[in-house]
CSV table of C-alpha atoms in Angstrom, one decimal:
chain,number,residue,atom,x,y,z
A,1,GLY,CA,-5.6,14.3,-11.2
A,2,SER,CA,-5.1,11.4,-8.4
A,3,HIS,CA,-2.9,8.3,-9.7
A,4,ASP,CA,-4.5,5.3,-9.2
A,5,THR,CA,-7.5,7.5,-6.8
A,6,MET,CA,-9.0,4.8,-5.0
A,7,THR,CA,-6.2,2.9,-3.3
A,8,TYR,CA,-7.4,4.3,0.1
A,9,CYS,CA,-9.5,1.9,0.4
A,10,LEU,CA,-7.7,-1.4,-0.9
A,11,ASP,CA,-8.8,-4.4,0.9
A,12,LYS,CA,-6.3,-5.9,3.3
A,13,SER,CA,-8.1,-9.2,3.1
A,14,SER,CA,-8.5,-9.3,-1.1
A,15,ALA,CA,-6.7,-12.0,-2.9
A,16,VAL,CA,-4.4,-10.7,-5.4
A,17,SER,CA,-6.0,-9.3,-8.4
A,18,GLY,CA,-6.1,-11.7,-11.5
A,19,ASN,CA,-3.8,-9.5,-13.8
A,20,GLU,CA,-0.9,-10.0,-11.5
A,21,SER,CA,2.3,-12.5,-12.2
A,22,LYS,CA,1.8,-16.2,-11.5
A,23,LEU,CA,5.1,-15.5,-9.1
A,24,VAL,CA,3.2,-13.1,-6.9
A,25,LYS,CA,0.2,-15.3,-6.7
A,26,PHE,CA,2.2,-17.8,-5.4
A,27,LEU,CA,4.3,-16.0,-3.2
A,28,ASN,CA,1.3,-14.6,-1.3
A,29,LYS,CA,-0.2,-18.0,-1.1
A,30,CYS,CA,2.6,-19.7,0.1
A,31,LEU,CA,3.9,-16.6,2.8
A,32,PRO,CA,0.6,-14.3,2.9
A,33,CYS,CA,1.9,-13.2,6.4
A,34,ILE,CA,5.0,-11.7,5.2
A,35,VAL,CA,4.0,-10.9,1.2
A,36,HIS,CA,0.3,-9.5,1.3
A,37,PRO,CA,1.6,-6.4,3.9
A,38,ILE,CA,4.2,-5.9,1.5
A,39,ILE,CA,1.9,-5.6,-1.5
A,40,MET,CA,-0.4,-3.3,0.8
A,41,LYS,CA,2.6,-1.3,1.1
A,42,TRP,CA,3.4,-0.6,-2.4
A,43,SER,CA,-0.5,-0.8,-3.9
A,44,THR,CA,-1.4,2.2,-2.0
A,45,THR,CA,-1.1,5.2,-3.4
A,46,GLN,CA,-4.0,7.6,-1.9
A,47,VAL,CA,-5.1,8.5,1.4
A,48,LEU,CA,-8.0,10.6,1.1
A,49,THR,CA,-11.3,9.4,0.4
A,50,VAL,CA,-12.6,10.4,-3.5
A,51,THR,CA,-14.8,13.3,-1.6
A,52,GLU,CA,-11.6,14.4,0.2
A,53,GLN,CA,-10.1,14.2,-2.8
A,54,LEU,CA,-12.6,16.4,-4.4
A,55,GLU,CA,-12.7,19.2,-1.9
A,56,ALA,CA,-8.8,19.4,-2.6
A,57,GLY,CA,-9.2,20.4,-6.0
A,58,VAL,CA,-8.5,16.5,-8.1
A,59,ARG,CA,-10.7,16.9,-10.9
A,60,TYR,CA,-9.5,13.6,-13.0
A,61,LEU,CA,-10.2,10.6,-11.0
A,62,ASP,CA,-8.4,7.4,-12.9
A,63,PHE,CA,-10.5,4.7,-12.1
A,64,ARG,CA,-8.7,0.9,-12.4
A,65,ILE,CA,-11.7,-0.9,-12.7
A,66,ALA,CA,-12.0,-4.9,-12.2
A,67,HIS,CA,-14.4,-8.1,-11.6
A,68,LYS,CA,-13.1,-10.3,-9.0
A,69,ALA,CA,-12.3,-13.6,-10.0
A,70,ASN,CA,-15.4,-16.9,-9.1
A,71,ASP,CA,-17.7,-13.8,-8.4
A,72,PRO,CA,-21.1,-14.7,-9.6
A,73,SER,CA,-22.5,-11.3,-8.8
A,74,MET,CA,-22.2,-8.0,-11.1
A,75,ASN,CA,-20.5,-5.9,-8.7
A,76,LEU,CA,-17.2,-4.3,-9.8
A,77,TYR,CA,-14.5,-3.3,-7.7
A,78,PHE,CA,-11.5,-0.9,-8.4
A,79,VAL,CA,-7.8,-2.8,-8.2
A,80,HIS,CA,-4.2,-2.2,-7.9
A,81,MET,CA,-2.5,-5.4,-7.4
A,82,VAL,CA,-5.7,-6.3,-4.8
A,83,TYR,CA,-9.3,-4.7,-4.7
A,84,THR,CA,-11.5,-2.4,-2.9
A,85,THR,CA,-13.5,-3.1,-0.3
A,86,VAL,CA,-15.8,-0.6,-2.0
A,87,THR,CA,-18.0,-1.1,-5.4
A,88,VAL,CA,-17.7,1.4,-8.6
A,89,GLN,CA,-21.4,1.7,-8.3
A,90,ASP,CA,-20.9,3.4,-4.9
A,91,ILE,CA,-18.1,5.5,-5.6
A,92,LEU,CA,-20.2,7.0,-9.2
A,93,TRP,CA,-23.1,8.0,-6.7
A,94,GLU,CA,-20.9,9.7,-3.8
A,95,ILE,CA,-19.3,11.6,-6.4
A,96,LEU,CA,-23.0,12.4,-8.1
A,97,ARG,CA,-23.7,13.9,-4.9
A,98,TRP,CA,-20.7,16.3,-4.4
A,99,LEU,CA,-21.1,17.1,-7.9
A,100,GLU,CA,-24.8,18.2,-7.3
A,101,THR,CA,-23.7,20.5,-4.2
A,102,HIS,CA,-20.9,21.9,-7.0
A,103,PRO,CA,-23.2,22.7,-9.6
A,104,GLN,CA,-20.0,24.9,-11.3
A,105,GLU,CA,-17.6,21.9,-11.2
A,106,VAL,CA,-16.2,19.4,-14.0
A,107,VAL,CA,-14.6,16.0,-13.1
A,108,ILE,CA,-13.1,13.8,-15.5
A,109,ILE,CA,-13.4,10.0,-14.9
A,110,ALA,CA,-10.8,7.9,-16.6
A,111,CYS,CA,-12.2,4.2,-16.5
A,112,ARG,CA,-9.0,1.9,-17.5
A,113,ASN,CA,-8.2,-1.8,-16.6
A,114,PHE,CA,-11.0,-3.7,-16.9
A,115,ASP,CA,-9.4,-6.7,-15.3
A,116,GLY,CA,-11.8,-9.7,-15.8
A,117,LEU,CA,-14.7,-7.5,-17.2
A,118,THR,CA,-17.0,-9.8,-19.7
A,119,LYS,CA,-19.2,-7.8,-22.4
A,120,ARG,CA,-22.0,-8.3,-20.4
A,121,LEU,CA,-20.2,-6.4,-17.5
A,122,HIS,CA,-19.2,-3.6,-19.6
A,123,ASN,CA,-22.6,-3.4,-20.4
A,124,HIS,CA,-23.4,-3.3,-17.0
A,125,LEU,CA,-20.9,-0.6,-16.1
A,126,VAL,CA,-22.2,1.7,-18.7
A,127,ALA,CA,-25.3,1.7,-18.2
A,128,CYS,CA,-24.5,2.6,-14.3
A,129,ILE,CA,-22.6,5.4,-15.4
A,130,LYS,CA,-25.8,6.7,-17.9
A,131,GLU,CA,-28.4,6.3,-15.2
A,132,ILE,CA,-26.2,7.7,-12.4
A,133,PHE,CA,-24.9,10.7,-14.1
A,134,GLN,CA,-27.5,10.8,-16.8
A,135,CYS,CA,-27.8,14.4,-18.2
A,136,LYS,CA,-24.5,15.5,-16.4
A,137,LEU,CA,-22.9,13.4,-18.8
A,138,CYS,CA,-20.6,15.5,-21.3
A,139,PRO,CA,-21.1,13.5,-24.8
A,140,ARG,CA,-18.0,13.3,-26.7
A,141,ASN,CA,-19.1,15.8,-29.7
A,142,VAL,CA,-19.1,18.9,-27.1
A,143,VAL,CA,-16.4,21.1,-27.2
A,144,PRO,CA,-15.8,21.4,-23.6
A,145,THR,CA,-14.9,24.7,-22.4
A,146,LEU,CA,-16.2,25.9,-18.9
A,147,ARG,CA,-19.1,28.0,-20.6
A,148,THR,CA,-20.4,25.6,-22.6
A,149,LEU,CA,-20.6,22.9,-20.0
A,150,TRP,CA,-22.0,25.1,-17.2
A,151,HIS,CA,-24.4,26.3,-20.2
A,152,LEU,CA,-25.6,22.5,-20.8
A,153,GLY,CA,-25.6,21.6,-17.3
A,154,HIS,CA,-22.4,19.1,-18.1
A,155,GLN,CA,-20.5,18.5,-15.5
A,156,VAL,CA,-18.6,14.8,-16.2
A,157,ILE,CA,-16.2,13.6,-18.8
A,158,VAL,CA,-16.2,9.7,-18.8
A,159,SER,CA,-13.6,8.1,-20.9
A,160,TYR,CA,-13.1,4.6,-21.6
A,161,GLU,CA,-10.7,2.5,-22.6
A,162,GLU,CA,-12.7,-0.1,-24.5
A,163,ASP,CA,-13.5,-0.1,-28.4
A,164,VAL,CA,-16.6,-1.4,-28.6
A,165,GLU,CA,-18.6,0.6,-25.9
A,166,LEU,CA,-17.2,3.6,-27.3
A,167,GLU,CA,-18.7,3.0,-31.0
A,168,LYS,CA,-22.2,2.1,-29.0
A,169,HIS,CA,-22.2,5.4,-26.6
A,170,CYS,CA,-21.6,9.0,-27.7
A,171,GLU,CA,-21.2,9.8,-23.9
A,172,LEU,CA,-18.0,8.2,-24.0
A,173,TRP,CA,-15.1,9.8,-24.5
A,174,PRO,CA,-11.8,7.9,-25.9
A,175,PRO,CA,-9.1,7.2,-23.6
A,176,ILE,CA,-6.9,9.7,-22.2
A,177,PRO,CA,-3.5,9.3,-22.9
A,178,TYR,CA,-1.4,8.8,-20.0
A,179,TRP,CA,2.3,9.3,-19.7
A,180,TRP,CA,3.5,6.9,-17.0
A,181,GLY,CA,7.5,7.3,-17.0
A,182,ASN,CA,7.7,3.9,-14.8
A,183,LYS,CA,10.7,5.1,-13.1
A,184,THR,CA,12.2,4.5,-9.6
A,185,SER,CA,14.1,7.6,-9.8
A,186,THR,CA,12.7,11.5,-9.8
A,187,ARG,CA,15.7,12.6,-12.3
A,188,ALA,CA,14.6,9.9,-14.5
A,189,LEU,CA,11.1,10.0,-14.4
A,190,ILE,CA,11.4,14.4,-15.0
A,191,ARG,CA,13.8,13.4,-17.6
A,192,TYR,CA,11.1,10.8,-19.3
A,193,LEU,CA,8.5,14.1,-19.1
A,194,GLU,CA,11.0,16.6,-20.8
A,195,ARG,CA,11.7,14.0,-23.8
A,196,MET,CA,7.6,13.3,-23.7
A,197,LYS,CA,7.1,17.3,-24.1
A,198,ARG,CA,9.9,18.0,-26.9
A,199,MET,CA,7.9,15.3,-28.8
A,200,GLY,CA,4.8,17.4,-28.8
A,201,ARG,CA,1.3,17.3,-26.5
A,202,PRO,CA,-1.6,15.5,-27.8
A,203,GLY,CA,-4.1,17.6,-29.5
A,204,LYS,CA,-6.8,17.2,-26.8
A,205,PHE,CA,-6.7,15.7,-23.0
A,206,PHE,CA,-3.5,14.2,-21.6
A,207,VAL,CA,-2.0,13.2,-18.6
A,208,ALA,CA,2.0,14.1,-17.4
A,209,GLY,CA,1.9,11.5,-14.7
A,210,ILE,CA,4.4,12.4,-11.8
A,211,ASN,CA,4.2,9.4,-9.8
A,212,LEU,CA,7.2,6.8,-9.3
A,213,THR,CA,7.1,3.0,-10.1
A,214,GLU,CA,8.6,0.4,-8.0
A,215,ASN,CA,10.2,-2.5,-9.1
A,216,LEU,CA,11.0,-6.2,-7.5
A,217,ARG,CA,15.0,-4.7,-7.6
A,218,TYR,CA,13.8,-1.3,-5.6
A,219,ILE,CA,11.5,-3.5,-3.2
A,220,LEU,CA,14.2,-6.1,-2.6
A,221,ILE,CA,16.5,-2.8,-1.7
A,222,HIS,CA,14.2,-1.0,0.5
A,223,PRO,CA,12.9,-3.5,2.6
A,224,PHE,CA,11.5,-1.3,5.0
A,225,GLY,CA,10.2,1.4,2.1
A,226,SER,CA,6.7,2.1,1.1
A,227,LEU,CA,4.9,3.9,-1.8
A,228,LYS,CA,4.4,6.6,0.2
A,229,LYS,CA,8.2,7.1,1.7
A,230,MET,CA,9.1,7.1,-2.4
A,231,THR,CA,7.1,9.7,-3.1
A,232,LEU,CA,7.5,12.0,-0.2
A,233,GLN,CA,11.1,12.1,-0.7
A,234,SER,CA,10.3,13.0,-4.3
A,235,LEU,CA,8.1,15.5,-4.2
A,236,PRO,CA,10.6,18.6,-3.6
A,237,CYS,CA,11.9,17.9,-6.8
A,238,LEU,CA,9.0,17.5,-8.7
A,239,LYS,CA,7.4,20.6,-7.2
A,240,ILE,CA,9.9,22.7,-8.7
A,241,TRP,CA,9.4,21.1,-12.1
A,242,ILE,CA,5.5,21.6,-12.0
A,243,LYS,CA,6.1,25.2,-11.1
A,244,GLN,CA,8.2,25.1,-14.1
A,245,GLN,CA,5.4,24.6,-16.5
A,246,TYR,CA,2.8,26.3,-18.8
A,247,PRO,CA,-0.7,24.8,-19.6
A,248,GLY,CA,-1.8,25.7,-22.7
A,249,PRO,CA,-2.1,24.3,-26.6
A,250,LYS,CA,1.7,24.8,-27.6
A,251,LYS,CA,3.4,21.8,-28.0
A,252,THR,CA,5.6,21.9,-24.6
A,253,CYS,CA,2.4,22.8,-23.0
A,254,ILE,CA,1.3,20.3,-20.2
A,255,ASN,CA,-2.9,19.3,-19.6
A,256,ILE,CA,-3.7,17.3,-16.6
A,257,ILE,CA,-1.3,16.5,-13.9
A,258,ALA,CA,-1.7,13.6,-11.9
A,259,GLY,CA,0.9,12.4,-9.2
A,260,ASP,CA,0.1,9.9,-5.6
A,261,PHE,CA,-0.7,11.3,-2.3
A,262,ILE,CA,-2.3,14.2,-3.5
A,263,GLY,CA,-3.0,15.8,-0.3
A,264,ASN,CA,0.8,16.2,0.2
A,265,ASN,CA,3.0,19.3,0.1
A,266,ASP,CA,1.1,21.5,-2.2
A,267,PHE,CA,0.7,19.8,-5.1
A,268,VAL,CA,-2.7,20.5,-5.9
A,269,LYS,CA,-2.4,24.2,-5.3
A,270,ASP,CA,0.6,24.1,-7.4
A,271,VAL,CA,-0.9,22.7,-10.5
A,272,ILE,CA,-4.2,25.0,-9.9
A,273,GLU,CA,-1.8,28.2,-9.9
A,274,LEU,CA,-0.2,27.4,-13.3
A,275,ASN,CA,-3.8,28.1,-14.9
A,276,THR,CA,-2.4,32.0,-13.5
A,277,LYS,CA,0.3,32.3,-16.2
A,278,ILE,CA,-2.8,31.9,-18.8
A,279,ASN,CA,-5.2,33.3,-17.3
A,280,PRO,CA,-4.2,36.3,-14.6
A,281,PRO,CA,-6.6,36.9,-11.5
A,282,LEU,CA,-8.8,39.8,-11.8
A,283,HIS,CA,-8.0,42.6,-9.1
A,284,CYS,CA,-11.4,43.9,-9.1
């Protein structure tokens, strides 16, 4: 999985999202030449496009969806402190094109955040999802084994963090739990993930996030840093942790693992190779 999938195309001229604190908005308004570049450095979590991420092996997409304040249109964007240059609809069509050329691949799309979405905009978003993916959408009453999905022609599982829409549409799945450590250090993050494992895995899909999270104190101590530098420094230790994990149904097993800058340091390869612990490679 990729954490905050769409931050590779954040709009450098975008206003700060309506969900951010008044302090951040105030500082950005007073000192845009200083504050905005800092926001960009600490908001960007991916550099590969969504198609490149899919080609790399990512199968869980973390979509933070928003509507811009004072925008009279129905356009929806992705957001992480600032908005993206591309719309949600354009990216959904891009995913569909990729799926049509990879008919045995299955993608999980987690729709979250919903900053500024009204009931009307939720209806519009769900209608777009159903119109674009049509019969490729897997209803939530299906047990999604690969064999079943291939037989039925389903390729997309959409989890949706909004109860009213869930009740109305059988094509939407409930929110997928995301283990977010909210830590600035690798050791603290690994301790958090191990504590969550001891508590026991959820029964269905869930995500272990190996993404570090900055805070204001960390940014002030590292004035020339960025989320990319922070992430790349942590990857060697996290790589060791990933290789020690086991997929499967047991209490301490891992399901989806999502990270930042997924094109670096064999992250995708290491996660995929965990499957050989339960499905040894065939020697034909």
